[in-house]
CSV table of C-alpha atoms and ligand atoms in Angstrom, one decimal:
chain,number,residue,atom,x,y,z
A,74,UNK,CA,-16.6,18.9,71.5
A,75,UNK,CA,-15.4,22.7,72.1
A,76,UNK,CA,-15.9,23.5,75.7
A,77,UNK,CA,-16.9,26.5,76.7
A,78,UNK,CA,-15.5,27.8,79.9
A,79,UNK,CA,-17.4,29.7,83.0
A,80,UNK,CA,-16.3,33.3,84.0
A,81,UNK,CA,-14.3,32.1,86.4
A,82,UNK,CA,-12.5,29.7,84.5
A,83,UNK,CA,-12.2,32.8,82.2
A,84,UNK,CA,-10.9,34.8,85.0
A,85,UNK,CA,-7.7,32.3,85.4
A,86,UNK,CA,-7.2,32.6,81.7
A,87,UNK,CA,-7.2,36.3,81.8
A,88,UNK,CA,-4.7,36.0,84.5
A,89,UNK,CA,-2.5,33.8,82.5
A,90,UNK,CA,-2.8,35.8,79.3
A,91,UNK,CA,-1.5,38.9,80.9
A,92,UNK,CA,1.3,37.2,81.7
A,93,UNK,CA,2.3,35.9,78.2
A,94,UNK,CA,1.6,39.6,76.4
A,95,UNK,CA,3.2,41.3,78.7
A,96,UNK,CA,6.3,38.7,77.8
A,97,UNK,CA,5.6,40.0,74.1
A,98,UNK,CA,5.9,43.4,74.8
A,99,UNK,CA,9.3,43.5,76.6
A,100,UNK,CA,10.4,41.3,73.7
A,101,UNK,CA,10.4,44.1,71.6
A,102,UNK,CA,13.1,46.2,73.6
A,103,UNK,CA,14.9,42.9,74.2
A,104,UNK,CA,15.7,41.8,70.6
A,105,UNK,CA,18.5,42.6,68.9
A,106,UNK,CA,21.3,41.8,66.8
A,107,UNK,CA,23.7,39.9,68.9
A,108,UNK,CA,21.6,38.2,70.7
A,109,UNK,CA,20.4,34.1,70.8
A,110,UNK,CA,17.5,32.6,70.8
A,111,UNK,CA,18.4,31.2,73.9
A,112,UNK,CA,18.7,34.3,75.3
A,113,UNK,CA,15.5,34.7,74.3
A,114,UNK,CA,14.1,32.1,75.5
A,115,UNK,CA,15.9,32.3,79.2
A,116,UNK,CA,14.3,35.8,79.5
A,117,UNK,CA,10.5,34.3,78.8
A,118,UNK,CA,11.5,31.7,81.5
A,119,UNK,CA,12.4,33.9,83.4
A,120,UNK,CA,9.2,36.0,83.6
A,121,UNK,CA,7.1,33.0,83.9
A,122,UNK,CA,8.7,32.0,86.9
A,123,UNK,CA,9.0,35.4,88.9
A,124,UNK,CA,5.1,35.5,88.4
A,125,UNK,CA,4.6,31.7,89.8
A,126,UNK,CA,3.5,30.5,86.6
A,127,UNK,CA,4.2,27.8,84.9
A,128,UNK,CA,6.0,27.1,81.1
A,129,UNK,CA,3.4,25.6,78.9
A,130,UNK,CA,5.5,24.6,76.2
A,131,UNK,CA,8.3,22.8,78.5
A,132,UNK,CA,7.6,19.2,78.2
A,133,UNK,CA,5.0,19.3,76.1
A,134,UNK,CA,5.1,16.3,73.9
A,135,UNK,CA,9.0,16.4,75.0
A,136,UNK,CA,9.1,20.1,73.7
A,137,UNK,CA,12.3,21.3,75.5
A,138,UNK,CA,11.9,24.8,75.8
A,139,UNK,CA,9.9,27.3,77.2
A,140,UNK,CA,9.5,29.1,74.3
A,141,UNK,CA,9.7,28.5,70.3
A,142,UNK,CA,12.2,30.9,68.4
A,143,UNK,CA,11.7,30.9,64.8
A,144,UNK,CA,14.0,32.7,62.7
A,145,UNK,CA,13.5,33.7,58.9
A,146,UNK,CA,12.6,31.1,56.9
A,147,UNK,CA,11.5,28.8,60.2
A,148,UNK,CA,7.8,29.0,60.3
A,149,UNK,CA,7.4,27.9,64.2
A,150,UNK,CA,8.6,25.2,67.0
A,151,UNK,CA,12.5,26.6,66.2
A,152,UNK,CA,14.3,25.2,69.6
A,153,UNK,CA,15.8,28.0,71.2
A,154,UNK,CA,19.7,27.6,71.0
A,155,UNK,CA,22.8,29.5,72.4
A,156,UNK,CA,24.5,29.0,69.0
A,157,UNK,CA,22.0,30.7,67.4
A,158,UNK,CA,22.5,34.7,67.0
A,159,UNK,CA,20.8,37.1,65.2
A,160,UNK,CA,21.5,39.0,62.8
A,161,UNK,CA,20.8,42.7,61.1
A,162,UNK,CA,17.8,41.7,58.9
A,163,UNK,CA,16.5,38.9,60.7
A,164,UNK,CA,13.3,38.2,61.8
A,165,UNK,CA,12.3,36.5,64.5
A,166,UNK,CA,9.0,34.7,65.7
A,167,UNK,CA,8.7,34.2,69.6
A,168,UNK,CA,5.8,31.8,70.6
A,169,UNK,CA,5.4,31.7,74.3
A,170,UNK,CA,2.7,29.9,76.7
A,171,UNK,CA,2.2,30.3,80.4
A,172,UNK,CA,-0.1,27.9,82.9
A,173,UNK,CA,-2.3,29.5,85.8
A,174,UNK,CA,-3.7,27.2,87.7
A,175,UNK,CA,-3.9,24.8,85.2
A,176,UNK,CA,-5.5,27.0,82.6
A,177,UNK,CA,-3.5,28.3,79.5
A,178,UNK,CA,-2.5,31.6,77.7
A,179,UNK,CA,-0.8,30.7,73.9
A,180,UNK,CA,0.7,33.9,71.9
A,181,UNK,CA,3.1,34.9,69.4
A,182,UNK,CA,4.8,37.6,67.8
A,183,UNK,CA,7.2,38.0,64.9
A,184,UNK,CA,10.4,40.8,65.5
A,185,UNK,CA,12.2,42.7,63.6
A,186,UNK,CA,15.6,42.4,64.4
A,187,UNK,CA,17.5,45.4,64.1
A,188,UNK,CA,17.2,46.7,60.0
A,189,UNK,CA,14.7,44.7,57.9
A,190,UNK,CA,13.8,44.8,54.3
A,191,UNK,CA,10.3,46.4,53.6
A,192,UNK,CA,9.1,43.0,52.2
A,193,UNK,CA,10.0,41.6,55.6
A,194,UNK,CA,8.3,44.4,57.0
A,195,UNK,CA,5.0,43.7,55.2
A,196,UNK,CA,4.9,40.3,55.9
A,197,UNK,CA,5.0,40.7,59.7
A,198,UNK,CA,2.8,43.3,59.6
A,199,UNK,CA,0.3,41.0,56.7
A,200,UNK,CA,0.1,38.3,59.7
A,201,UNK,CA,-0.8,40.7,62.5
A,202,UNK,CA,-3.6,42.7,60.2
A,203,UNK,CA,-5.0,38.7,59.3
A,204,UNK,CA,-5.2,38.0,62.8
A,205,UNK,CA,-7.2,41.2,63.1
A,206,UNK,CA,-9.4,40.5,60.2
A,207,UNK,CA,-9.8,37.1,61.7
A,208,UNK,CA,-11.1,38.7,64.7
A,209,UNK,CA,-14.3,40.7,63.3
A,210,UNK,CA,-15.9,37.2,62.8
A,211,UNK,CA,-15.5,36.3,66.8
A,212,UNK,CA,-18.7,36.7,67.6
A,213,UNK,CA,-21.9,35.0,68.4
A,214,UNK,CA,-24.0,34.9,65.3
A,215,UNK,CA,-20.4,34.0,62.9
A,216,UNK,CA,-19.4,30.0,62.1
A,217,UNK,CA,-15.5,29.1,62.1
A,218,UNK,CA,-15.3,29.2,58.5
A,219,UNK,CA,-15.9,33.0,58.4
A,220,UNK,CA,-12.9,33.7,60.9
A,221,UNK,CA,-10.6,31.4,58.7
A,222,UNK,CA,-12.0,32.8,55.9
A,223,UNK,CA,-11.2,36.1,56.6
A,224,UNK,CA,-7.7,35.3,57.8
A,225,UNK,CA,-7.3,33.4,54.9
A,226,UNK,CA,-8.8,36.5,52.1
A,227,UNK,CA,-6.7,38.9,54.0
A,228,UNK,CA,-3.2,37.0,53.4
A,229,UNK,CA,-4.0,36.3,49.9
A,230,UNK,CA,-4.8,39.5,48.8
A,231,UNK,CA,-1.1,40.9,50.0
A,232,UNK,CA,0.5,38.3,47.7
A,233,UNK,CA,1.5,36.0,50.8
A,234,UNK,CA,1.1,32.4,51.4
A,235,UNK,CA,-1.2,30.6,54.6
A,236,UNK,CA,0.4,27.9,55.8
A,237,UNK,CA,-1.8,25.0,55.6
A,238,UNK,CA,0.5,22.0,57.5
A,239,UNK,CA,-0.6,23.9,61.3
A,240,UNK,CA,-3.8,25.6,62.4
A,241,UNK,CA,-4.7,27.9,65.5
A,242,UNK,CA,-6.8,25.8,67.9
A,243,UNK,CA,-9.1,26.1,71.1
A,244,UNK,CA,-7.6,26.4,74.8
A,245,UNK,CA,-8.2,25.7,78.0
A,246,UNK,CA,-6.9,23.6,80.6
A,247,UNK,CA,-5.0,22.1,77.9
A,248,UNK,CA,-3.6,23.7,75.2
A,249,UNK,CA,-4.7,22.1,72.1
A,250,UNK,CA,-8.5,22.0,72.4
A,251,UNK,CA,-11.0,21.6,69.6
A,252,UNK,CA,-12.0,23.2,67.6
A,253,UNK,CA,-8.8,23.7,65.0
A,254,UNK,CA,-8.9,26.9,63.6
A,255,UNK,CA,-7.1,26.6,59.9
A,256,UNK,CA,-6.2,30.0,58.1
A,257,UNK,CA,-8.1,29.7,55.1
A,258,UNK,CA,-11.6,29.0,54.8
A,259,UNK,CA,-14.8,29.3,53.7
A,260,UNK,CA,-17.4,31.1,54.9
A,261,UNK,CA,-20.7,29.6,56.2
A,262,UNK,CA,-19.5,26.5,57.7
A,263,UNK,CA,-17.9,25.3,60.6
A,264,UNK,CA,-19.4,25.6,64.1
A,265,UNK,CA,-21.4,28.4,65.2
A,266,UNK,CA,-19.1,30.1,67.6
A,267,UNK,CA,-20.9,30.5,71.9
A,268,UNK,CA,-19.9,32.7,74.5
A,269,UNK,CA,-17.6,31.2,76.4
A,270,UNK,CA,-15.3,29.5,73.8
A,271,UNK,CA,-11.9,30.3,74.0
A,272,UNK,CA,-9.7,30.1,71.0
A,273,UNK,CA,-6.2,30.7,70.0
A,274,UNK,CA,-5.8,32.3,67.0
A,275,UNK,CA,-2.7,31.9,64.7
A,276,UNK,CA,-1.9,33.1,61.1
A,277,UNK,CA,1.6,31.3,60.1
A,278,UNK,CA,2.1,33.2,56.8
A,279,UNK,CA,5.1,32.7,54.1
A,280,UNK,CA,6.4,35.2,51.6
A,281,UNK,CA,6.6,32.1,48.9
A,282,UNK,CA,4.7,29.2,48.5
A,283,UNK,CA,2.7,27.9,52.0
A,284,UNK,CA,4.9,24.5,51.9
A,285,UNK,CA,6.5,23.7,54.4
A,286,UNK,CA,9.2,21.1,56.3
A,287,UNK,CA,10.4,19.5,59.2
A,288,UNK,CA,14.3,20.1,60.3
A,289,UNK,CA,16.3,16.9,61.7
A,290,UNK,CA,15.3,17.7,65.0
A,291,UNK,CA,11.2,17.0,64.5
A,292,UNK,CA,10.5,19.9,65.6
A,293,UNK,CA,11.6,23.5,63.2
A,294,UNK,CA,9.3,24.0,60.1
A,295,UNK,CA,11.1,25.7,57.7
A,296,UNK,CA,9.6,27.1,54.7
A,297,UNK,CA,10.7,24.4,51.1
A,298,UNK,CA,11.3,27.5,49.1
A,299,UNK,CA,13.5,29.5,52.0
A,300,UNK,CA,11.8,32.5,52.1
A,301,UNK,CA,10.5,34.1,55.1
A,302,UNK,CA,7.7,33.0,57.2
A,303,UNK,CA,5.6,35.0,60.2
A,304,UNK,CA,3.3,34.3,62.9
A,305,UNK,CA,1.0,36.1,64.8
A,306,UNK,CA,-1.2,34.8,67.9
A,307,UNK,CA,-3.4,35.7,70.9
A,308,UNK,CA,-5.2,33.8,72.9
A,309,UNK,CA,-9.5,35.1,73.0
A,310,UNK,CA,-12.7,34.8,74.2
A,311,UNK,CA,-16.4,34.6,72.6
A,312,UNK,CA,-18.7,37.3,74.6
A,313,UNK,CA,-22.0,38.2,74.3
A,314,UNK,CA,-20.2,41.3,72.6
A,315,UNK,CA,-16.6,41.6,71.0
A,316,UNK,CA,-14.0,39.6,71.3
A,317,UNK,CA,-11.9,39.9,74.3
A,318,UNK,CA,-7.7,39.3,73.9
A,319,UNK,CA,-6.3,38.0,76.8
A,320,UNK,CA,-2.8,38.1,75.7
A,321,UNK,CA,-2.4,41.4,74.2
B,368,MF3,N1,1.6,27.9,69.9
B,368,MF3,C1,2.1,26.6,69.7
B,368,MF3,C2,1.0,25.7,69.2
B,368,MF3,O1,-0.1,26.1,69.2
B,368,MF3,C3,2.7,26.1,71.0
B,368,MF3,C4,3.1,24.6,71.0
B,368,MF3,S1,4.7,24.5,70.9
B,368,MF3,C5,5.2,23.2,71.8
B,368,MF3,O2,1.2,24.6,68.7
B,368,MF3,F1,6.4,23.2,71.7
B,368,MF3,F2,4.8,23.3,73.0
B,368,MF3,F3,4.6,22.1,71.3
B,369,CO,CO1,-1.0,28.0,69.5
């Protein structure tokens, strides 16, 4: 069942998901070679707490962390480490979740850190353009299959890969709600999409082939083949009109 949530329910989510974009944003000016993904991940702590929020991701199915740091070929759930720096070239996928009284914001970006290749380049901006093409089909009158669909078309037609192994998914008071939301679709089927539904969107896209595996530590996908991998999310709303982000 997806649930739809009440503007005021809404409002709480709203709250939260200005929260965990504005955590994205400063991310950008915070990144850079030299740096760990522990730092990272201290700083998007950090945030959460001065604004009395709480870490989704900490303790979440043991999930350590407060936030997942993915680097290069890592597709999501990297562990944050102190061991870990980055590097000229890298790039680097933050995913970051923040509770409001009790309800949940979910977003993610993917960096640049310091000089990339162009290919690198495209692929992070490919994942943030399919989330976007993703997004035209968010309204009332559209079925699931059209957004993943069009996340799915948009990908392909770059030459990238969608990551089939994890999906995007609705949230609420918990953070993995139904529906799931896959990347590639078809159009035409899935559940009609209400105002009120609340959905976090997620293109995991790889530069090689979409398979993926799981590092010793059950948590890191990695891509099989290596190459690079990128994420995009943001937590939205179904309105009687467009879309609204909540974590942009
Ligand atoms: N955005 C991630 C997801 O939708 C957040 C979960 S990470 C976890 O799966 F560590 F908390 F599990
Ligand atoms: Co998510």
């Amino acid at each position: 069942m997806i649930i739809i949530k009440s503007d005021q329910e809404i409002d709480l989510m709203r709250e939260s998901g200005k929260v965990t974009g504005m955590i994205l944003r400063e991310l950008y000016h915070l990144i850079k070679p030299g740096i760990s993904t522990m730092d990272i991940n201290a700083f998007v702590e950090e945030i959460i707490l001065k604004n009395k929020m709480i870490p989704s991701f900490k303790g979440y199915n043991g999930y350590p962390a407060a936030s997942c740091v993915s680097v290069n070929d890592e597709v999501i759930h990297g562990i944050p480490s102190a061991k870990r720096l980055l590097a000229d070239g890298d790039i680097v996928s933050v995913d970051v979740g923040c509770t409001y009284k009790g309800y949940i914001s979910d977003a993610a970006r993917t960096y640049a850190v310091g000089k990339i290749s162009e290919e690198a380049e495209r692929l992070i901006q490919i994942a943030e353009e399919s989330f976007f093409a993703g997004l035209k089909f968010c309204k009332v009158g559209y079925r699931l299959g059209d957004v993943s669909n069009a996340i799915g078309q948009h990908v392909e037609q770059a030459g990238f890969s969608v990551v089939r192994d994890f999906v995007g998914h609705g949230i609420g008071k918990s953070m993995h709600e139904e529906p799931q939301i896959p990347n590639h679709g078809q159009p035409g089927r899935g559940p009609r999409l209400a105002k009120g539904m609340v959905f976090a969107i997620e293109p995991m896209i790889n530069q090689g082939s979409f398979d993926v595996d799981m590092k010793e530590d059950n948590w890191t996908a990695v891509t099989t083949d290596g190459k690079l991998s990128a994420h995009y999310e943001n937590t939205i709303v179904i309105t009687d009109g467009e879309p609204e982000l909540l974590t942009l």
